[in-house]
PDB file of C-alpha atoms in Angstrom:
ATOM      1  CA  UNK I   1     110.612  38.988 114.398  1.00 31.00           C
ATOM      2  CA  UNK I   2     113.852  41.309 114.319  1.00 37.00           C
ATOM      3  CA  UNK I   3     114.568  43.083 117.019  1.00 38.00           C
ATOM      4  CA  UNK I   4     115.321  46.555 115.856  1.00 42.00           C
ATOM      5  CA  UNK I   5     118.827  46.618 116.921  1.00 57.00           C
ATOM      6  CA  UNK I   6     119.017  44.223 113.834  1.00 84.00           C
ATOM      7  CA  UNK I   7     118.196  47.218 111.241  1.00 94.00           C
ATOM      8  CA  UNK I   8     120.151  49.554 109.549  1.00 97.00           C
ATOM      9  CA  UNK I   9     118.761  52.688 109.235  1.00 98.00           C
ATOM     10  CA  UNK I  10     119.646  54.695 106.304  1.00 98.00           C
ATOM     11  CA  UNK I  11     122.949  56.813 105.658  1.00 98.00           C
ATOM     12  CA  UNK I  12     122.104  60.245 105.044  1.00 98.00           C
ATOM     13  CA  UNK I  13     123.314  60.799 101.835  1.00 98.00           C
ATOM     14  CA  UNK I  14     122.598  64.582 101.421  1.00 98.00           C
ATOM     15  CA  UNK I  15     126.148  65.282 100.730  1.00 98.00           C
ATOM     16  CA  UNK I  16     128.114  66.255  97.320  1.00 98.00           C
ATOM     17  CA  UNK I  17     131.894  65.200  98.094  1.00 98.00           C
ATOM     18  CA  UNK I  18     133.607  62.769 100.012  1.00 98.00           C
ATOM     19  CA  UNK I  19     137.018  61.747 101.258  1.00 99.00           C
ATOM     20  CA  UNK I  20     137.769  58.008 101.604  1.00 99.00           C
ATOM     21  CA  UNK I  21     141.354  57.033 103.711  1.00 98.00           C
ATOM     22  CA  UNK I  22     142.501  53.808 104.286  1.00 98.00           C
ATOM     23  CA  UNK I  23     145.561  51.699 104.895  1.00 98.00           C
ATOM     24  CA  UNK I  24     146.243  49.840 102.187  1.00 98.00           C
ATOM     25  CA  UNK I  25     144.943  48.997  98.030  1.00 97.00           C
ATOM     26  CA  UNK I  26     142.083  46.570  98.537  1.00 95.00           C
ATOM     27  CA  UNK I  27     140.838  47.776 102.015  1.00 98.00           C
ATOM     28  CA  UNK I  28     138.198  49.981  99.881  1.00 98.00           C
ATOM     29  CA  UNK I  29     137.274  47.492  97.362  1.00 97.00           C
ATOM     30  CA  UNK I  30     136.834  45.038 100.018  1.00 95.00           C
ATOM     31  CA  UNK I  31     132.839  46.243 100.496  1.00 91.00           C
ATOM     32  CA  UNK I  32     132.963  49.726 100.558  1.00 98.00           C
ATOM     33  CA  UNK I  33     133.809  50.420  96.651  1.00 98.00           C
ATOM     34  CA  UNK I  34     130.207  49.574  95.569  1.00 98.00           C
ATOM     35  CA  UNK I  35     128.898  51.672  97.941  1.00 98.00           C
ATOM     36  CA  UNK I  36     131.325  54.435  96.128  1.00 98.00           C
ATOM     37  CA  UNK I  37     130.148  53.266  92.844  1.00 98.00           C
ATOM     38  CA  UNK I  38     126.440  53.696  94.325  1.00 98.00           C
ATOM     39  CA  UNK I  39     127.023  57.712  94.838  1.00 98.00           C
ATOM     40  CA  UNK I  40     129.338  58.468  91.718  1.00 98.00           C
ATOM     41  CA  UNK I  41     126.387  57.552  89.769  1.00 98.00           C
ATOM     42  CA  UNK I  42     124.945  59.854  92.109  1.00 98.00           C
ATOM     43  CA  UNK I  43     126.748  62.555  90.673  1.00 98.00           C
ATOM     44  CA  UNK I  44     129.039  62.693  94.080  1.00 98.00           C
ATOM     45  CA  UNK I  45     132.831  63.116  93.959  1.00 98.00           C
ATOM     46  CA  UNK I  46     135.199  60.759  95.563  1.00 98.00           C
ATOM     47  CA  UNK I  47     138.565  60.951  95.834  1.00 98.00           C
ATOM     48  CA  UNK I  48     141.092  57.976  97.240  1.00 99.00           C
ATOM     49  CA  UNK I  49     143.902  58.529 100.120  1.00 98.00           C
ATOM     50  CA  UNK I  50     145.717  55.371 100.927  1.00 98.00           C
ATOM     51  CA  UNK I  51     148.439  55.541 103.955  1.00 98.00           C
ATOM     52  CA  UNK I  52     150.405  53.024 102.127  1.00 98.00           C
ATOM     53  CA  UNK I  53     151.245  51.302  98.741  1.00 98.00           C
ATOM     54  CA  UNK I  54     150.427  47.786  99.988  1.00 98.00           C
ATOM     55  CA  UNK I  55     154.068  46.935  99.161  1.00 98.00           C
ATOM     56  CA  UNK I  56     154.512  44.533 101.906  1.00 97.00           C
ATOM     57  CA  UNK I  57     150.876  42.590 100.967  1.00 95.00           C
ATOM     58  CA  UNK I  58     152.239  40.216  98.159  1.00 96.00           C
ATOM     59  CA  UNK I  59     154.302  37.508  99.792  1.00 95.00           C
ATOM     60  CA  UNK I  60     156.235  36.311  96.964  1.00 96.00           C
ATOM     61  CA  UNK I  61     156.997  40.066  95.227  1.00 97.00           C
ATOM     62  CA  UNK I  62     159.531  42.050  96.696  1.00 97.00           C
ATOM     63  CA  UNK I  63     158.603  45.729  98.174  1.00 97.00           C
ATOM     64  CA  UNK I  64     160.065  47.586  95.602  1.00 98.00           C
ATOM     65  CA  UNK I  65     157.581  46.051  92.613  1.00 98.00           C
ATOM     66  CA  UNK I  66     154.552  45.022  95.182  1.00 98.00           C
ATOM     67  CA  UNK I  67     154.462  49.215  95.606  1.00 98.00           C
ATOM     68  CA  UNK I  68     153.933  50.568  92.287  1.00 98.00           C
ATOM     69  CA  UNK I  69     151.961  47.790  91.076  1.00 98.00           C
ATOM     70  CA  UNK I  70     149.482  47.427  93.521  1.00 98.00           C
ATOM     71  CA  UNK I  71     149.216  51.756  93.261  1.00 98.00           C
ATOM     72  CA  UNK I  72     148.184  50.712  89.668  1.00 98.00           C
ATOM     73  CA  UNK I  73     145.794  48.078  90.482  1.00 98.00           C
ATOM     74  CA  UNK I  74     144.577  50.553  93.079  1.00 98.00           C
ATOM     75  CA  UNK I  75     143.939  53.329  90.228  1.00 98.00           C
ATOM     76  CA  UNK I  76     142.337  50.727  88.001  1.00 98.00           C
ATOM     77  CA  UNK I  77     139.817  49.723  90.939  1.00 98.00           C
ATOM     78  CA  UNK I  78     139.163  52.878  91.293  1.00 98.00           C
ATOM     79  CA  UNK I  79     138.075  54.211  87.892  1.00 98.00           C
ATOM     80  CA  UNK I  80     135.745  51.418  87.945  1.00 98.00           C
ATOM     81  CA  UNK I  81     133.550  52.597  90.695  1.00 98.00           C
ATOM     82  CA  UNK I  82     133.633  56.341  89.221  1.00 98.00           C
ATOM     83  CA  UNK I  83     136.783  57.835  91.113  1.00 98.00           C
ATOM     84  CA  UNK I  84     139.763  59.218  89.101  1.00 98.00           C
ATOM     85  CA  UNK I  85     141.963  60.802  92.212  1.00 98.00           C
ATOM     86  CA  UNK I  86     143.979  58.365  93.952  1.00 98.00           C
ATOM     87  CA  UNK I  87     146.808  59.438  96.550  1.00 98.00           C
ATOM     88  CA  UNK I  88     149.489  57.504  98.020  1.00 98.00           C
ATOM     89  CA  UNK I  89     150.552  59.328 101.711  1.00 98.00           C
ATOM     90  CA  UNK I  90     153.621  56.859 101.360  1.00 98.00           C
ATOM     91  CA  UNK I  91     154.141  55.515 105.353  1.00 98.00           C
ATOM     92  CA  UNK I  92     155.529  52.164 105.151  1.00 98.00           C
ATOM     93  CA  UNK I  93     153.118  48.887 104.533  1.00 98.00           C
ATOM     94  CA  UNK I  94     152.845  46.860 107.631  1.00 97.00           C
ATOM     95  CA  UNK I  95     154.023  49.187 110.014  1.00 98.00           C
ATOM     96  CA  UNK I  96     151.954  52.268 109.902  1.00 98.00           C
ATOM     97  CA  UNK I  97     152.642  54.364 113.784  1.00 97.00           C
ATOM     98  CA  UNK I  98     149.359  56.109 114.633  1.00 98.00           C
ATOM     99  CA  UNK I  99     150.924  59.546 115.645  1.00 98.00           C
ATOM    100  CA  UNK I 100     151.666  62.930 114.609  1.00 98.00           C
ATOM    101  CA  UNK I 101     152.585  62.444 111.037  1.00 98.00           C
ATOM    102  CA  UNK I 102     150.190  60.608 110.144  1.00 98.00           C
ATOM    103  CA  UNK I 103     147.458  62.502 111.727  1.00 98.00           C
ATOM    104  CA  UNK I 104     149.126  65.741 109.866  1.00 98.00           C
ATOM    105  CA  UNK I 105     149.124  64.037 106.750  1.00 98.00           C
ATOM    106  CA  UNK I 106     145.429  63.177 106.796  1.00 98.00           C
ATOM    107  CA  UNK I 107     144.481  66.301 108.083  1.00 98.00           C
ATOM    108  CA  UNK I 108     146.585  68.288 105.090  1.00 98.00           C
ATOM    109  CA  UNK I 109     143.869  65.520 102.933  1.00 98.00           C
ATOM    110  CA  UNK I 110     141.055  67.029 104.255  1.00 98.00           C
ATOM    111  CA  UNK I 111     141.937  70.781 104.104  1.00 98.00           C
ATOM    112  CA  UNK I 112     143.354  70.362 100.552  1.00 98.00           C
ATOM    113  CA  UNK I 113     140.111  68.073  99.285  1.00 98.00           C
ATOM    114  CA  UNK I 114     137.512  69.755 101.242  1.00 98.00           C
ATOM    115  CA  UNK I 115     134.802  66.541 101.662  1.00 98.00           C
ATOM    116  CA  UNK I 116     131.572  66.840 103.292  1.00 98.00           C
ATOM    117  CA  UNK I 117     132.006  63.535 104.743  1.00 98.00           C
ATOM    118  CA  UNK I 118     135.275  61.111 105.435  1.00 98.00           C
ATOM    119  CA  UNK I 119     135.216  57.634 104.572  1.00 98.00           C
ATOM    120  CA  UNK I 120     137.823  55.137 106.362  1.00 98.00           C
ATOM    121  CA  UNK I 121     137.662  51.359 107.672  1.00 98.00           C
ATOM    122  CA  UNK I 122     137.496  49.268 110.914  1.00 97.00           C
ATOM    123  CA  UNK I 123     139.726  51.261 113.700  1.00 97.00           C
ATOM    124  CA  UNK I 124     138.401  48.610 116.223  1.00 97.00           C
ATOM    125  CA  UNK I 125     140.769  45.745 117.858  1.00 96.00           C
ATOM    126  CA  UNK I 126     138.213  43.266 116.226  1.00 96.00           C
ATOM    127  CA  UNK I 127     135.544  42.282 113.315  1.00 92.00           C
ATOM    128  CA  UNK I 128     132.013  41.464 114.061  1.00 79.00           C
ATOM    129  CA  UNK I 129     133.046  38.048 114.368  1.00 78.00           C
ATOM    130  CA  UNK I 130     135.256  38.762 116.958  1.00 84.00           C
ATOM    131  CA  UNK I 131     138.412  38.084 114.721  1.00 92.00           C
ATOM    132  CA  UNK I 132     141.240  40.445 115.436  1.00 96.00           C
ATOM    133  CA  UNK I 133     141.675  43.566 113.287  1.00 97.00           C
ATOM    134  CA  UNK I 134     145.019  44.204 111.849  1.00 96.00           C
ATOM    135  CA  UNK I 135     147.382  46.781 113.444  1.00 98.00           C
ATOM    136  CA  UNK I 136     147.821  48.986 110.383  1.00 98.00           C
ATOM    137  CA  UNK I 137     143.861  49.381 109.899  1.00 98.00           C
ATOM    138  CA  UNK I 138     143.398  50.645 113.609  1.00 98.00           C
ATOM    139  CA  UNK I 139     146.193  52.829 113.419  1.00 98.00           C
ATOM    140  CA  UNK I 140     144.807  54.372 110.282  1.00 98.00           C
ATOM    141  CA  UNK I 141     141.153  54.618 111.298  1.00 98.00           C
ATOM    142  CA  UNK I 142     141.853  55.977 114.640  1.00 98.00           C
ATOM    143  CA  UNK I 143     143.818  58.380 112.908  1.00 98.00           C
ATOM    144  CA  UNK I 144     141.018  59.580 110.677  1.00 98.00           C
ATOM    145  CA  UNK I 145     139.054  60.629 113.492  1.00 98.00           C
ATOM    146  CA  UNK I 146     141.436  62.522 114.991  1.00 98.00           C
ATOM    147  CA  UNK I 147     142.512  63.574 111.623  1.00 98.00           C
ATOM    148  CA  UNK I 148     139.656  65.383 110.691  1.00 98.00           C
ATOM    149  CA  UNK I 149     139.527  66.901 113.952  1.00 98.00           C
ATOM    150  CA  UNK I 150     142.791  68.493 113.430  1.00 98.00           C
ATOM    151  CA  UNK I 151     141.680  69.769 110.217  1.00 98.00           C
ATOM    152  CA  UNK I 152     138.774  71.895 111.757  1.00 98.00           C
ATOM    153  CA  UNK I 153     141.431  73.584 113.953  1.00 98.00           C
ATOM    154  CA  UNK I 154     143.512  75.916 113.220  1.00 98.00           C
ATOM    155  CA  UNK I 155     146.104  75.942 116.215  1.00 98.00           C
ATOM    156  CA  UNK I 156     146.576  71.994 115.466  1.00 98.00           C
ATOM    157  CA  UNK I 157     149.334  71.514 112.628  1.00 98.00           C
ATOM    158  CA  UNK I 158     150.064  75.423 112.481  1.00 98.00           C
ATOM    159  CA  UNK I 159     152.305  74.249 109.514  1.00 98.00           C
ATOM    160  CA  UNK I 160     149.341  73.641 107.228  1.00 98.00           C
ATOM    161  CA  UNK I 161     148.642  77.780 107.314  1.00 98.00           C
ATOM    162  CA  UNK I 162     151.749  78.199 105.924  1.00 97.00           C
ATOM    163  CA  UNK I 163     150.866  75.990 102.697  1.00 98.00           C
ATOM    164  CA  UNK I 164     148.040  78.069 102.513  1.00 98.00           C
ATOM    165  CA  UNK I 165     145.745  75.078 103.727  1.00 98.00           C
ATOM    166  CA  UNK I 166     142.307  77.145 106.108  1.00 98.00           C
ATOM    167  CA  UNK I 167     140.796  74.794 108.562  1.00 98.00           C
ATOM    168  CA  UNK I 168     138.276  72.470 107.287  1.00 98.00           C
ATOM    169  CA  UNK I 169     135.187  70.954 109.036  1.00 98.00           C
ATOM    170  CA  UNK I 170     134.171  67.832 107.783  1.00 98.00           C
ATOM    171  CA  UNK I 171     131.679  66.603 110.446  1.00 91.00           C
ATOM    172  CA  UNK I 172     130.558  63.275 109.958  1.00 98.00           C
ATOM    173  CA  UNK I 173     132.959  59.726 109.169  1.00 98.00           C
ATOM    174  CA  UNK I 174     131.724  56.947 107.622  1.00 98.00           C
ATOM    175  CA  UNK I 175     133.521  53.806 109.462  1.00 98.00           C
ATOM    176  CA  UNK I 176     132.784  50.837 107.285  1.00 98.00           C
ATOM    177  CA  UNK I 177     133.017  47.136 108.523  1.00 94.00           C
ATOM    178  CA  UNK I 178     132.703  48.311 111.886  1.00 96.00           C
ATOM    179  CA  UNK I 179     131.572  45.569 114.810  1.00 95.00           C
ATOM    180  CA  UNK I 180     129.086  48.679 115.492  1.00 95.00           C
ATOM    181  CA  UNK I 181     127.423  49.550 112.101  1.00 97.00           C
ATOM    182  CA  UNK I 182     124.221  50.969 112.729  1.00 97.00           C
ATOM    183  CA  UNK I 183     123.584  52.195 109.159  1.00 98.00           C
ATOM    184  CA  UNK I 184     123.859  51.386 105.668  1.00 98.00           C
ATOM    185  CA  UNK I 185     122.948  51.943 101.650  1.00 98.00           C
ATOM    186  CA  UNK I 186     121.682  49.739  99.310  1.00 98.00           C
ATOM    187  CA  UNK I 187     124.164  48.968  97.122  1.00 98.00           C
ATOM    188  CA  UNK I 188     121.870  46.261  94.856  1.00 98.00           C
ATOM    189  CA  UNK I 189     122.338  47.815  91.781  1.00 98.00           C
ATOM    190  CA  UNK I 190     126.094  48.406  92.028  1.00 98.00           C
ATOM    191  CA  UNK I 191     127.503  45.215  93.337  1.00 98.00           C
ATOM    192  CA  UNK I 192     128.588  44.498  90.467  1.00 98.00           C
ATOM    193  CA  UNK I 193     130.532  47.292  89.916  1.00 98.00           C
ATOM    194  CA  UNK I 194     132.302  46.410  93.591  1.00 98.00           C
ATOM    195  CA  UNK I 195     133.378  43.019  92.374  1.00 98.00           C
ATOM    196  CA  UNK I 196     134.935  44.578  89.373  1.00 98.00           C
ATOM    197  CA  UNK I 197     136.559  47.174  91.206  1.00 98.00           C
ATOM    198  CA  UNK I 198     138.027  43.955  93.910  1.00 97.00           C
ATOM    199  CA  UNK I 199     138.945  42.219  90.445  1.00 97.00           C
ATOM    200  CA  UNK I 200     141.126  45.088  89.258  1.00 97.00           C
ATOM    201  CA  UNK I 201     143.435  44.075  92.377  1.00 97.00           C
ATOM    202  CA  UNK I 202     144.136  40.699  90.195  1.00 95.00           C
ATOM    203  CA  UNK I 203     148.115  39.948  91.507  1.00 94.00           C
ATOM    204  CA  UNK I 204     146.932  40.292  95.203  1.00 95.00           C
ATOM    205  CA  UNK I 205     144.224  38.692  94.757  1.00 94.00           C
ATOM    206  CA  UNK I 206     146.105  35.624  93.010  1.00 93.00           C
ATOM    207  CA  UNK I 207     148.879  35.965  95.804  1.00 92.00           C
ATOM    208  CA  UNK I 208     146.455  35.034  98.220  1.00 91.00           C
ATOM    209  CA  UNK I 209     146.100  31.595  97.263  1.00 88.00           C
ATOM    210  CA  UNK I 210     143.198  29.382  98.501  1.00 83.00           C
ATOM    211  CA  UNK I 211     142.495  32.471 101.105  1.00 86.00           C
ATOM    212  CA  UNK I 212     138.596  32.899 101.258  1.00 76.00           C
ATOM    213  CA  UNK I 213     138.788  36.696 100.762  1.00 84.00           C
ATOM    214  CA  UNK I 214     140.272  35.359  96.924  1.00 84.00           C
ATOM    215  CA  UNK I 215     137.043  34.736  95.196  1.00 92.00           C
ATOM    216  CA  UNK I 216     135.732  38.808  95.125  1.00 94.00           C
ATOM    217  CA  UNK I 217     131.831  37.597  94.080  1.00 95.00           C
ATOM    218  CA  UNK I 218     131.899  35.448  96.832  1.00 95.00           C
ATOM    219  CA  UNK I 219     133.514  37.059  99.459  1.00 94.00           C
ATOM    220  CA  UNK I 220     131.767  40.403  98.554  1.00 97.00           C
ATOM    221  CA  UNK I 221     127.896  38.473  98.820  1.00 97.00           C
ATOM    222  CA  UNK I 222     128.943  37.558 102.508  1.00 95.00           C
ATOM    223  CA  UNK I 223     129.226  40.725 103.044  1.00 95.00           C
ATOM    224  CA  UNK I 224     126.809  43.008 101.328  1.00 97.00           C
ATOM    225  CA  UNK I 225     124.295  40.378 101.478  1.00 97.00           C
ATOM    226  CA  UNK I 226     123.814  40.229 105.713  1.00 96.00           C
ATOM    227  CA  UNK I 227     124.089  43.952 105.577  1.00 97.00           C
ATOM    228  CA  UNK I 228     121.253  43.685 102.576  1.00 98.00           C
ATOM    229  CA  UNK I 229     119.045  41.663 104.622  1.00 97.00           C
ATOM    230  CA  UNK I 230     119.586  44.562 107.693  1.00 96.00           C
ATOM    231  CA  UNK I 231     118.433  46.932 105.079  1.00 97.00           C
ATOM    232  CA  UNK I 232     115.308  45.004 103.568  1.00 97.00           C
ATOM    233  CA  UNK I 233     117.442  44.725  99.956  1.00 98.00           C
ATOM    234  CA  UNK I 234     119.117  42.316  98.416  1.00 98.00           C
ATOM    235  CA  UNK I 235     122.856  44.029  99.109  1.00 98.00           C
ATOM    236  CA  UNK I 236     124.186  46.610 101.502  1.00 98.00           C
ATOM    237  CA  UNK I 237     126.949  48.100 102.771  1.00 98.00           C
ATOM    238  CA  UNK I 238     126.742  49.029 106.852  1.00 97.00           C
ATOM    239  CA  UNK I 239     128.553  51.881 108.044  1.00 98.00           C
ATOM    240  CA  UNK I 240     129.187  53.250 111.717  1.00 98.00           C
ATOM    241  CA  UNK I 241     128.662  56.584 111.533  1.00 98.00           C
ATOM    242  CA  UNK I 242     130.538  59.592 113.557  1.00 98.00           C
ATOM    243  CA  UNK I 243     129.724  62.867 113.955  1.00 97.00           C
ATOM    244  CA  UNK I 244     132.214  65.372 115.700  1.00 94.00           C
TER     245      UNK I 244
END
């Protein structure tokens, strides 16, 4: 028998608009983009932020073409799961600071998008397997949270006033492939729609090689399908979830 620390409970989805940021093109798509696809069909909006073009994430294409391509494979993803506003923040691939810039530039996100909820991924030093995170991802996540923090006030980032940007309280982030997901959705009927939206990323994807993160079907199932089984459904996607 499980023990109930082995459940998801369910993500409260009583919400109408939602702001995903992440580090790079693929982070979403990597899981989280059927669960997107799951609550466009919903009739929910989502719109895209990515720190960074992913232009150092394609080993053998230099920067300058890696950038605007993988924005474009990005966009494609995208559309695919039901989300037509993507935004570059433009700090450099690889070597994303956590600090004030980038905690300004999320927080001008949130005040200009207004979400209910904010959607980023793993800010943790590991993965449930205990395999080290990357450095950009933390510094991104962690950044989110303090991000939308600095939204809801309006003596943080004084600047934002001046481009006519009120605070904003978005309460709750979504934190997806964290090592403490206590929640999920079922995302059975739109898995599909999460591989497609992985596929769309086809040049990193075949820049990866023999990786085991290259096959999206595959990769995806070892994913969604664990979390599935946490959720009594064939597929899920788990989400820690914080409230501030």
């Amino acid at each position: 028998m499980s023990h109930p620390s082995d459940r998801l409970d369910t993500v409260d989805e009583s919400w109408s608009r939602a702001l995903a940021v992440v580090a790079h093109p693929d982070d979403l798509e990597y899981g989280t983009a059927a669960a997107v696809a799951r609550w466009t069909r919903q009739g929910k909006k989502v719109v895209y932020c990515l720190a960074t073009s992913g232009e150092a994430g394609i080993d053998a294409i230099e920067p300058e073409e890696a950038g605007p391509l993988r924005e474009a494979e990005e966009r494609a993803g995208a559309a695919l799961v039901g989300v037509d506003e993507v935004e570059f923040l433009g700090h450099p691939d690889g070597v994303i600071e956590y600090g004030l810039d980038l905690r300004r530039d999320i927080a001008r996100a949130v005040r200009r998008h207004r979400p209910d909820v904010v959607i980023t991924g793993n800010h943790h030093d590991t993965w449930a397997p205990g395999a080290p995170n990357q450095a950009d991802h933390i510094a991104v996540g962690r950044a989110v949270i303090d991000g939308v923090r600095d939204a809801a006030n309006r003596w943080v980032f004084r600047e934002l006033l001046d481009e006519g940007l009120p605070p904003w309280r978005a309460g709750r982030v979504l934190v997806a492939s964290s090592p403490l997901a206590a929640h999920g959705v079922d995302v059975t009927d739109t898995f599909a729609d999460g591989v497609a939206s992985l596929r769309a990323h086809a040049e990193y994807l075949r820049g990866l090689g023999e990786n085991a993160m290259a096959d999206p079907e595959e990769f995806l199932a070892s994913i969604a399908g664990p979390a599935g089984t946490r959720l009594g459904v064939r597929y899920g996607v788990a989400f820690e979830v914080i409230d501030l």
